[in-house]
Short mmCIF file of C-alpha atoms and ligand atoms in Angstrom, two decimals:
data_model
loop_
_atom_site.label_atom_id
_atom_site.label_comp_id
_atom_site.label_asym_id
_atom_site.label_seq_id
_atom_site.Cartn_x
_atom_site.Cartn_y
_atom_site.Cartn_z
CA MET A 1085 0.08 0.14 -0.08
CA PRO A 1086 1.32 3.50 -0.96
CA SER A 1087 2.54 5.47 1.97
CA PHE A 1088 -0.50 7.89 2.47
CA ARG A 1089 0.97 11.07 3.14
CA ARG A 1090 -1.87 13.18 2.76
CA VAL A 1091 -5.21 11.92 4.35
CA VAL A 1092 -7.56 14.77 4.01
CA GLN A 1093 -9.94 14.18 6.72
CA GLY A 1094 -12.69 16.51 7.84
CA LEU A 1095 -13.94 18.05 10.84
CA ALA A 1096 -14.55 15.45 13.47
CA LEU A 1097 -13.16 12.54 11.44
CA THR A 1098 -10.48 11.55 13.87
CA THR A 1099 -10.71 8.01 13.38
CA ILE A 1100 -8.53 5.45 11.72
CA PHE A 1101 -8.85 5.15 7.91
CA THR A 1102 -10.15 1.51 8.00
CA MET A 1103 -10.31 -0.15 4.91
CA SER A 1104 -13.77 0.51 4.25
CA ALA A 1105 -15.64 2.93 1.90
CA GLY A 1106 -15.13 4.50 -1.32
CA SER A 1107 -16.68 4.71 -4.65
CA PRO A 1108 -15.70 4.61 -8.05
CA VAL A 1109 -15.29 7.15 -10.50
CA PRO A 1110 -14.74 4.97 -13.30
CA PRO A 1111 -11.58 5.42 -15.37
CA GLN A 1112 -12.69 7.38 -18.35
CA ALA A 1113 -11.59 5.10 -20.54
CA ASP A 1114 -14.34 2.85 -19.42
CA SER A 1115 -17.01 5.00 -20.57
CA ALA A 1116 -16.59 3.89 -24.41
CA ASN A 1117 -16.59 0.23 -23.32
CA LEU A 1118 -20.37 -0.54 -23.64
CA GLY A 1119 -22.74 0.57 -26.17
CA HIS A 1120 -26.18 1.34 -24.83
CA CYS A 1121 -27.92 -0.93 -26.83
CA GLY A 1122 -27.20 -4.33 -28.07
CA GLY A 1123 -28.34 -7.59 -26.89
CA ARG A 1124 -27.34 -7.32 -23.17
CA PRO A 1125 -28.46 -10.79 -21.84
CA ARG A 1126 -30.30 -10.33 -18.85
CA PRO A 1127 -28.79 -12.08 -16.14
CA THR A 1128 -30.32 -15.08 -14.43
CA VAL A 1129 -30.88 -13.79 -11.24
CA THR A 1130 -32.60 -15.12 -8.31
CA ILE A 1131 -33.87 -12.12 -6.39
CA THR A 1132 -33.42 -13.19 -2.96
CA THR A 1133 -33.16 -10.01 -1.07
CA THR A 1134 -31.18 -10.77 2.33
CA VAL A 1135 -32.44 -7.82 4.32
CA THR A 1136 -31.05 -8.48 7.73
CA SER A 1137 -32.29 -6.03 9.97
CA GLY A 1138 -31.96 -2.28 8.94
CA LEU A 1139 -35.59 -1.94 9.68
CA PRO A 1140 -37.17 0.36 11.99
CA VAL A 1141 -37.62 -1.75 14.85
CA ALA A 1142 -38.65 0.05 17.65
CA THR A 1143 -35.49 0.77 19.79
CA GLY A 1144 -36.86 3.34 21.73
CA GLY A 1145 -34.46 6.22 20.66
CA PRO A 1146 -35.22 9.17 18.73
CA SER A 1147 -35.60 8.56 14.90
CA ASP A 1148 -33.21 11.30 14.20
CA PRO A 1149 -30.81 9.57 11.74
CA SER A 1150 -28.16 12.14 12.26
CA ASP A 1151 -27.49 11.07 15.85
CA PRO A 1152 -26.74 7.40 16.13
CA VAL A 1153 -24.02 5.71 13.97
CA ASP A 1154 -21.81 3.48 15.85
CA PRO A 1155 -18.31 4.99 16.72
CA THR A 1156 -17.16 1.93 18.30
CA GLY A 1157 -16.44 -0.46 15.66
CA THR A 1158 -12.91 -0.91 14.83
CA THR A 1159 -13.85 -2.19 11.62
CA THR A 1160 -16.99 -1.88 9.70
CA ALA A 1161 -17.25 -5.55 9.13
CA THR A 1162 -17.26 -6.59 12.57
CA SER A 1163 -19.32 -4.02 13.90
CA ALA A 1164 -21.88 -4.35 11.31
CA SER A 1165 -22.10 -8.21 11.83
CA SER A 1166 -22.18 -8.11 15.59
CA THR A 1167 -24.92 -5.52 15.75
CA SER A 1168 -28.51 -6.38 14.64
CA ALA A 1169 -29.11 -10.15 14.96
CA SER A 1170 -32.56 -10.23 13.35
CA SER A 1171 -32.39 -11.84 9.86
CA THR A 1172 -34.87 -12.57 7.35
CA SER A 1173 -34.69 -13.74 3.90
CA ALA A 1174 -38.03 -12.28 2.53
CA ALA A 1175 -37.84 -10.12 -0.47
CA PRO A 1176 -39.38 -6.77 0.19
CA THR A 1177 -43.11 -6.60 -0.84
CA GLY A 1178 -44.85 -3.64 -2.76
CA ALA A 1179 -43.86 -1.39 -5.40
CA ALA A 1180 -40.17 -0.89 -5.99
CA PRO A 1181 -38.94 2.78 -5.36
CA ALA A 1182 -38.13 4.73 -8.40
CA LEU A 1183 -34.36 5.53 -8.82
CA PRO A 1184 -33.93 9.01 -7.83
CA THR A 1185 -33.49 11.85 -10.48
CA THR A 1186 -31.20 14.92 -10.05
CA GLY A 1187 -33.99 17.27 -11.12
CA VAL A 1188 -31.86 18.99 -13.62
CA ALA A 1189 -31.46 17.75 -17.42
CA PRO A 1190 -29.96 15.80 -18.60
CA GLU A 1191 -30.66 12.93 -16.17
CA LEU A 1192 -29.25 9.71 -16.33
CA LEU A 1193 -31.16 7.17 -18.43
CA GLY A 1194 -33.41 4.73 -16.41
CA PRO A 1195 -32.73 1.06 -15.55
CA ASP A 1196 -33.22 -1.61 -17.72
CA PHE A 1197 -33.69 -4.15 -15.12
CA PRO A 1198 -35.88 -4.47 -11.96
CA LEU A 1199 -34.57 -3.32 -8.63
CA LEU A 1200 -32.38 -5.84 -6.88
CA HIS A 1201 -30.87 -3.72 -3.78
CA VAL A 1202 -30.33 -0.30 -2.72
CA ALA A 1203 -27.33 0.23 -0.73
CA ILE A 1204 -25.57 2.88 1.09
CA GLY A 1205 -21.76 3.33 0.40
CA ARG A 1206 -19.54 4.97 2.81
CA GLY A 1207 -15.92 5.49 2.30
CA VAL A 1208 -13.29 7.50 0.17
CA GLN A 1209 -12.48 8.90 -3.15
CA ASN A 1210 -8.92 8.76 -3.83
CA TYR A 1211 -7.17 11.07 -6.20
CA THR A 1212 -3.59 12.10 -7.14
CA CYS A 1213 -1.93 15.27 -7.52
CA ALA A 1214 1.32 15.89 -9.70
CA GLY A 1215 2.04 18.98 -7.91
CA ALA A 1216 0.66 22.08 -6.52
CA GLY A 1217 -1.83 23.80 -8.83
CA SER A 1218 -2.20 20.69 -10.93
CA ASN A 1219 -5.55 19.11 -11.53
CA SER A 1220 -6.12 15.80 -9.37
CA THR A 1221 -6.60 12.63 -11.15
CA ALA A 1222 -9.18 10.07 -9.89
CA VAL A 1223 -7.57 6.75 -9.09
CA GLY A 1224 -10.03 4.89 -7.21
CA ALA A 1225 -12.23 4.49 -4.27
CA VAL A 1226 -13.09 2.05 -1.28
CA ALA A 1227 -16.48 1.94 0.37
CA THR A 1228 -18.52 -0.34 2.52
CA LEU A 1229 -21.87 -1.11 1.10
CA PHE A 1230 -24.84 -1.36 3.58
CA ASP A 1231 -27.94 -2.97 2.74
CA ALA A 1232 -30.96 -0.37 2.62
CA THR A 1233 -33.12 -2.28 0.27
CA GLU A 1234 -36.15 -3.22 2.56
CA LEU A 1235 -36.14 0.35 3.90
CA ALA A 1236 -35.95 1.82 0.47
CA PHE A 1237 -39.23 -0.01 -0.15
CA THR A 1238 -40.87 1.41 2.94
CA ASP A 1239 -39.37 4.90 3.12
CA LEU A 1240 -37.17 6.07 0.55
CA ASP A 1241 -36.59 9.47 2.62
CA ALA A 1242 -35.15 7.53 5.46
CA VAL A 1243 -32.39 6.24 3.12
CA HIS A 1244 -31.51 9.67 1.68
CA ALA A 1245 -31.61 10.88 5.37
CA ALA A 1246 -29.15 8.18 6.30
CA VAL A 1247 -26.62 9.13 3.73
CA LEU A 1248 -26.61 12.68 4.85
CA ALA A 1249 -26.11 11.46 8.50
CA VAL A 1250 -23.28 8.90 8.08
CA ILE A 1251 -21.28 11.49 5.95
CA LYS A 1252 -20.92 13.66 8.94
CA LYS A 1253 -19.57 10.58 10.78
CA PRO A 1254 -16.19 9.03 10.93
CA GLN A 1255 -15.28 6.75 7.80
CA ASP A 1256 -16.03 3.54 9.77
CA GLY A 1257 -19.43 4.71 10.91
CA ILE A 1258 -22.47 2.72 10.01
CA PRO A 1259 -25.83 4.15 8.51
CA VAL A 1260 -28.55 3.90 10.71
CA ASN A 1261 -32.47 4.07 10.63
CA ASN A 1262 -34.21 4.55 13.89
CA ASN A 1263 -30.98 3.74 15.64
CA VAL A 1264 -30.74 0.35 13.87
CA GLN A 1265 -27.63 -0.16 11.94
CA LEU A 1266 -28.03 -1.32 8.25
CA GLN A 1267 -26.34 -4.54 7.82
CA LYS A 1268 -23.29 -4.96 5.51
CA LEU A 1269 -24.17 -5.74 1.96
CA GLY A 1270 -20.72 -5.95 0.44
CA ASP A 1271 -17.52 -3.93 -0.68
CA HIS A 1272 -16.67 -1.44 -3.37
CA PHE A 1273 -13.24 -0.99 -4.35
CA PHE A 1274 -11.11 -0.87 -7.58
CA ASP A 1275 -9.59 -4.23 -8.71
CA GLN A 1276 -6.04 -4.76 -9.63
CA ASN A 1277 -6.78 -3.47 -13.04
CA GLY A 1278 -8.25 -0.43 -11.73
CA VAL A 1279 -11.70 -1.37 -12.69
CA PRO A 1280 -14.41 -0.22 -10.46
CA THR A 1281 -15.80 -3.41 -8.42
CA PHE A 1282 -19.00 -4.16 -6.60
CA ASN A 1283 -18.45 -7.51 -4.56
CA LEU A 1284 -21.87 -8.71 -2.76
CA GLY A 1285 -19.97 -11.64 -1.64
CA PRO A 1286 -22.77 -13.28 0.53
CA GLU A 1287 -24.84 -13.20 -2.34
CA GLY A 1288 -22.23 -14.45 -5.01
CA LYS A 1289 -22.75 -11.43 -6.94
CA ILE A 1290 -20.16 -9.45 -8.30
CA PHE A 1291 -20.22 -6.44 -10.73
CA TYR A 1292 -17.14 -5.00 -12.93
CA ALA A 1293 -18.23 -1.65 -13.86
CA ALA A 1294 -17.90 0.58 -17.17
CA LYS A 1295 -19.15 4.00 -16.76
CA THR A 1296 -22.13 4.44 -19.15
CA GLY A 1297 -23.53 7.93 -17.98
CA GLY A 1298 -22.94 10.72 -15.46
CA ALA A 1299 -24.77 13.53 -14.21
CA LYS A 1300 -23.96 16.29 -11.94
CA ALA A 1301 -25.11 16.24 -8.42
CA PRO A 1302 -28.00 18.71 -7.54
CA ALA A 1303 -26.93 21.97 -6.36
CA ASN A 1304 -28.01 21.26 -3.04
CA ALA A 1305 -26.22 18.11 -2.64
CA ASP A 1306 -24.03 17.65 0.72
CA LYS A 1307 -20.65 18.87 0.07
CA GLY A 1308 -19.06 16.53 2.33
CA PRO A 1309 -16.88 17.25 5.17
CA LEU A 1310 -14.19 19.34 3.12
CA GLY A 1311 -17.02 21.34 1.40
CA THR A 1312 -15.55 20.23 -1.79
CA GLY A 1313 -18.90 18.94 -3.43
CA ALA A 1314 -20.55 16.07 -4.25
CA VAL A 1315 -19.22 13.51 -6.79
CA ASP A 1316 -21.26 12.86 -9.97
CA TRP A 1317 -24.15 10.63 -10.28
CA LEU A 1318 -23.50 7.62 -12.40
CA GLN A 1319 -24.76 4.96 -14.48
CA MET A 1320 -22.69 1.95 -14.72
CA LYS A 1321 -23.12 -1.40 -16.90
CA PRO A 1322 -20.78 -4.61 -16.82
CA LYS A 1323 -17.53 -4.04 -18.25
CA VAL A 1324 -17.27 -6.08 -21.28
CA PRO A 1325 -15.20 -7.60 -22.62
CA TYR A 1326 -13.26 -8.16 -19.27
CA SER A 1327 -11.11 -11.05 -17.88
CA SER A 1328 -13.34 -11.09 -14.75
CA GLU A 1329 -17.17 -11.78 -15.12
CA THR A 1330 -19.70 -9.79 -13.79
CA VAL A 1331 -22.29 -12.23 -12.00
CA GLY A 1332 -25.84 -11.52 -11.20
CA ILE A 1333 -25.90 -7.82 -11.63
CA GLY A 1334 -27.20 -5.85 -14.64
CA GLU A 1335 -26.64 -2.32 -13.99
CA VAL A 1336 -25.42 -0.02 -10.94
CA TYR A 1337 -26.23 3.44 -10.40
CA ARG A 1338 -24.64 5.89 -7.81
CA VAL A 1339 -26.87 8.62 -6.75
CA GLU A 1340 -27.87 10.86 -3.67
CA THR A 1341 -23.94 11.52 -3.37
CA ALA A 1342 -22.50 13.46 -0.70
CA GLY A 1343 -18.85 14.67 -0.75
CA GLY A 1344 -16.05 13.07 -2.49
CA VAL A 1345 -14.76 15.82 -4.74
CA ALA A 1346 -11.20 16.47 -4.62
CA PRO A 1347 -9.82 19.86 -3.10
CA PRO A 1348 -7.43 21.90 -5.17
CA CYS A 1349 -3.83 20.09 -5.46
CA THR A 1350 -1.60 21.71 -3.12
CA GLU A 1351 1.51 19.32 -3.26
CA ALA A 1352 2.23 16.08 -5.12
CA GLY A 1353 0.80 12.81 -3.59
CA PRO A 1354 -2.55 11.05 -2.87
CA ILE A 1355 -5.74 12.70 -1.75
CA SER A 1356 -8.64 10.47 0.10
CA VAL A 1357 -11.69 12.48 0.20
CA GLN A 1358 -14.66 11.08 2.38
CA TYR A 1359 -18.02 10.34 0.55
CA ALA A 1360 -21.19 8.38 0.89
CA ALA A 1361 -23.84 7.77 -1.57
CA GLU A 1362 -26.50 5.42 -2.52
CA TYR A 1363 -26.06 2.50 -5.07
CA TRP A 1364 -28.97 1.08 -6.71
CA PHE A 1365 -28.35 -2.40 -8.07
CA PHE A 1366 -30.34 -3.83 -11.01
CA ALA A 1367 -30.86 -7.10 -12.33
C1 NAG B 1732 -7.08 21.48 -15.20
O1 NAG B 1732 -8.48 21.53 -15.72
C2 NAG B 1732 -9.22 22.45 -16.18
C3 NAG B 1732 -10.53 22.26 -17.02
O2 NAG B 1732 -10.26 21.02 -17.77
C4 NAG B 1732 -8.32 23.03 -17.32
O3 NAG B 1732 -8.87 24.20 -17.93
C5 NAG B 1732 -6.86 23.64 -16.97
O4 NAG B 1732 -5.83 23.89 -17.91
C6 NAG B 1732 -6.14 22.37 -16.20
N1 NAG B 1732 -5.07 22.95 -15.29
C7 NAG B 1732 -4.00 22.24 -15.43
C8 NAG B 1732 -2.98 22.93 -14.53
O5 NAG B 1732 -3.91 21.42 -15.82
C1 NAG B 1733 -7.66 4.84 -1.36
O1 NAG B 1733 -7.11 5.48 -0.03
C2 NAG B 1733 -7.12 4.80 1.09
C3 NAG B 1733 -6.64 5.63 2.18
O2 NAG B 1733 -7.64 6.41 2.54
C4 NAG B 1733 -6.30 3.42 0.87
O3 NAG B 1733 -6.57 2.50 1.92
C5 NAG B 1733 -6.82 2.57 -0.19
O4 NAG B 1733 -5.98 1.61 -0.53
C6 NAG B 1733 -7.09 3.52 -1.59
N1 NAG B 1733 -7.62 2.71 -2.20
C7 NAG B 1733 -7.33 3.05 -4.05
C8 NAG B 1733 -8.27 1.98 -4.73
O5 NAG B 1733 -6.88 3.97 -4.26
#
């Protein structure tokens, strides 16, 4: 791991930089990889939504999502798995929520598949600077994905609120709803070839992304702890051809972003910028 000379942390972000969150700004080169049409075979996917907890089980606390985020876990994985014990495998019922829009044209094109998951990603966007005054270059992202699927079916506003709350917390914070932590759904990172990857390991699903669309975040989006701005909303499709195969996921959108934009370069070296976002998975 490269020595991390310049960790940009915001405000109260005093905690350790655990390997946890981040999201992809796919390398520009990827955008041309996938046409929009063409016989994309629909992945054969069993939609077993494993929503474990995350639901507003009455816990007695106030339902202020900006309050609770667990500051105790040393790693996201352990704290995520050790908290809520309840577990159901029932898929959400009722009409699926609609993918959010920015409110400003041009919007991202809508999904081609039914909704599989809504996740909250929490982590960092990484950049490098060649030197003071240069433009930063996006080099990757790392994020933990938390399952907000069932919550999205019942109270989408609560999902948005959880994003705005968790970006204000340390990087290892876990999104909550009504004081109940959302369960870990998977990991987002860039693979050894620099390809944005979404690994929903417990479900055996993995997505290697190519950016197929982008839209500016709304003007009122949360600018993150550094006040630098919210990264673009993205549409991503499976990267093809690619040596690693996407399994079980047809499209991924990054929406409702908060933070993640690089500050101006003041010296040569890496920069990590805190961010949170919703990732919508379709299959
Ligand atoms: C940074 O990017 C902007 C916009 O693309 C460009 O106009 C400017 O020349 C770049 N600056 C440097 C130092 O490369
Ligand atoms: C991003 O930066 C973090 C440190 O904040 C580091 O642990 C991680 O390896 C970096 N990942 C990528 C893909 O650049």
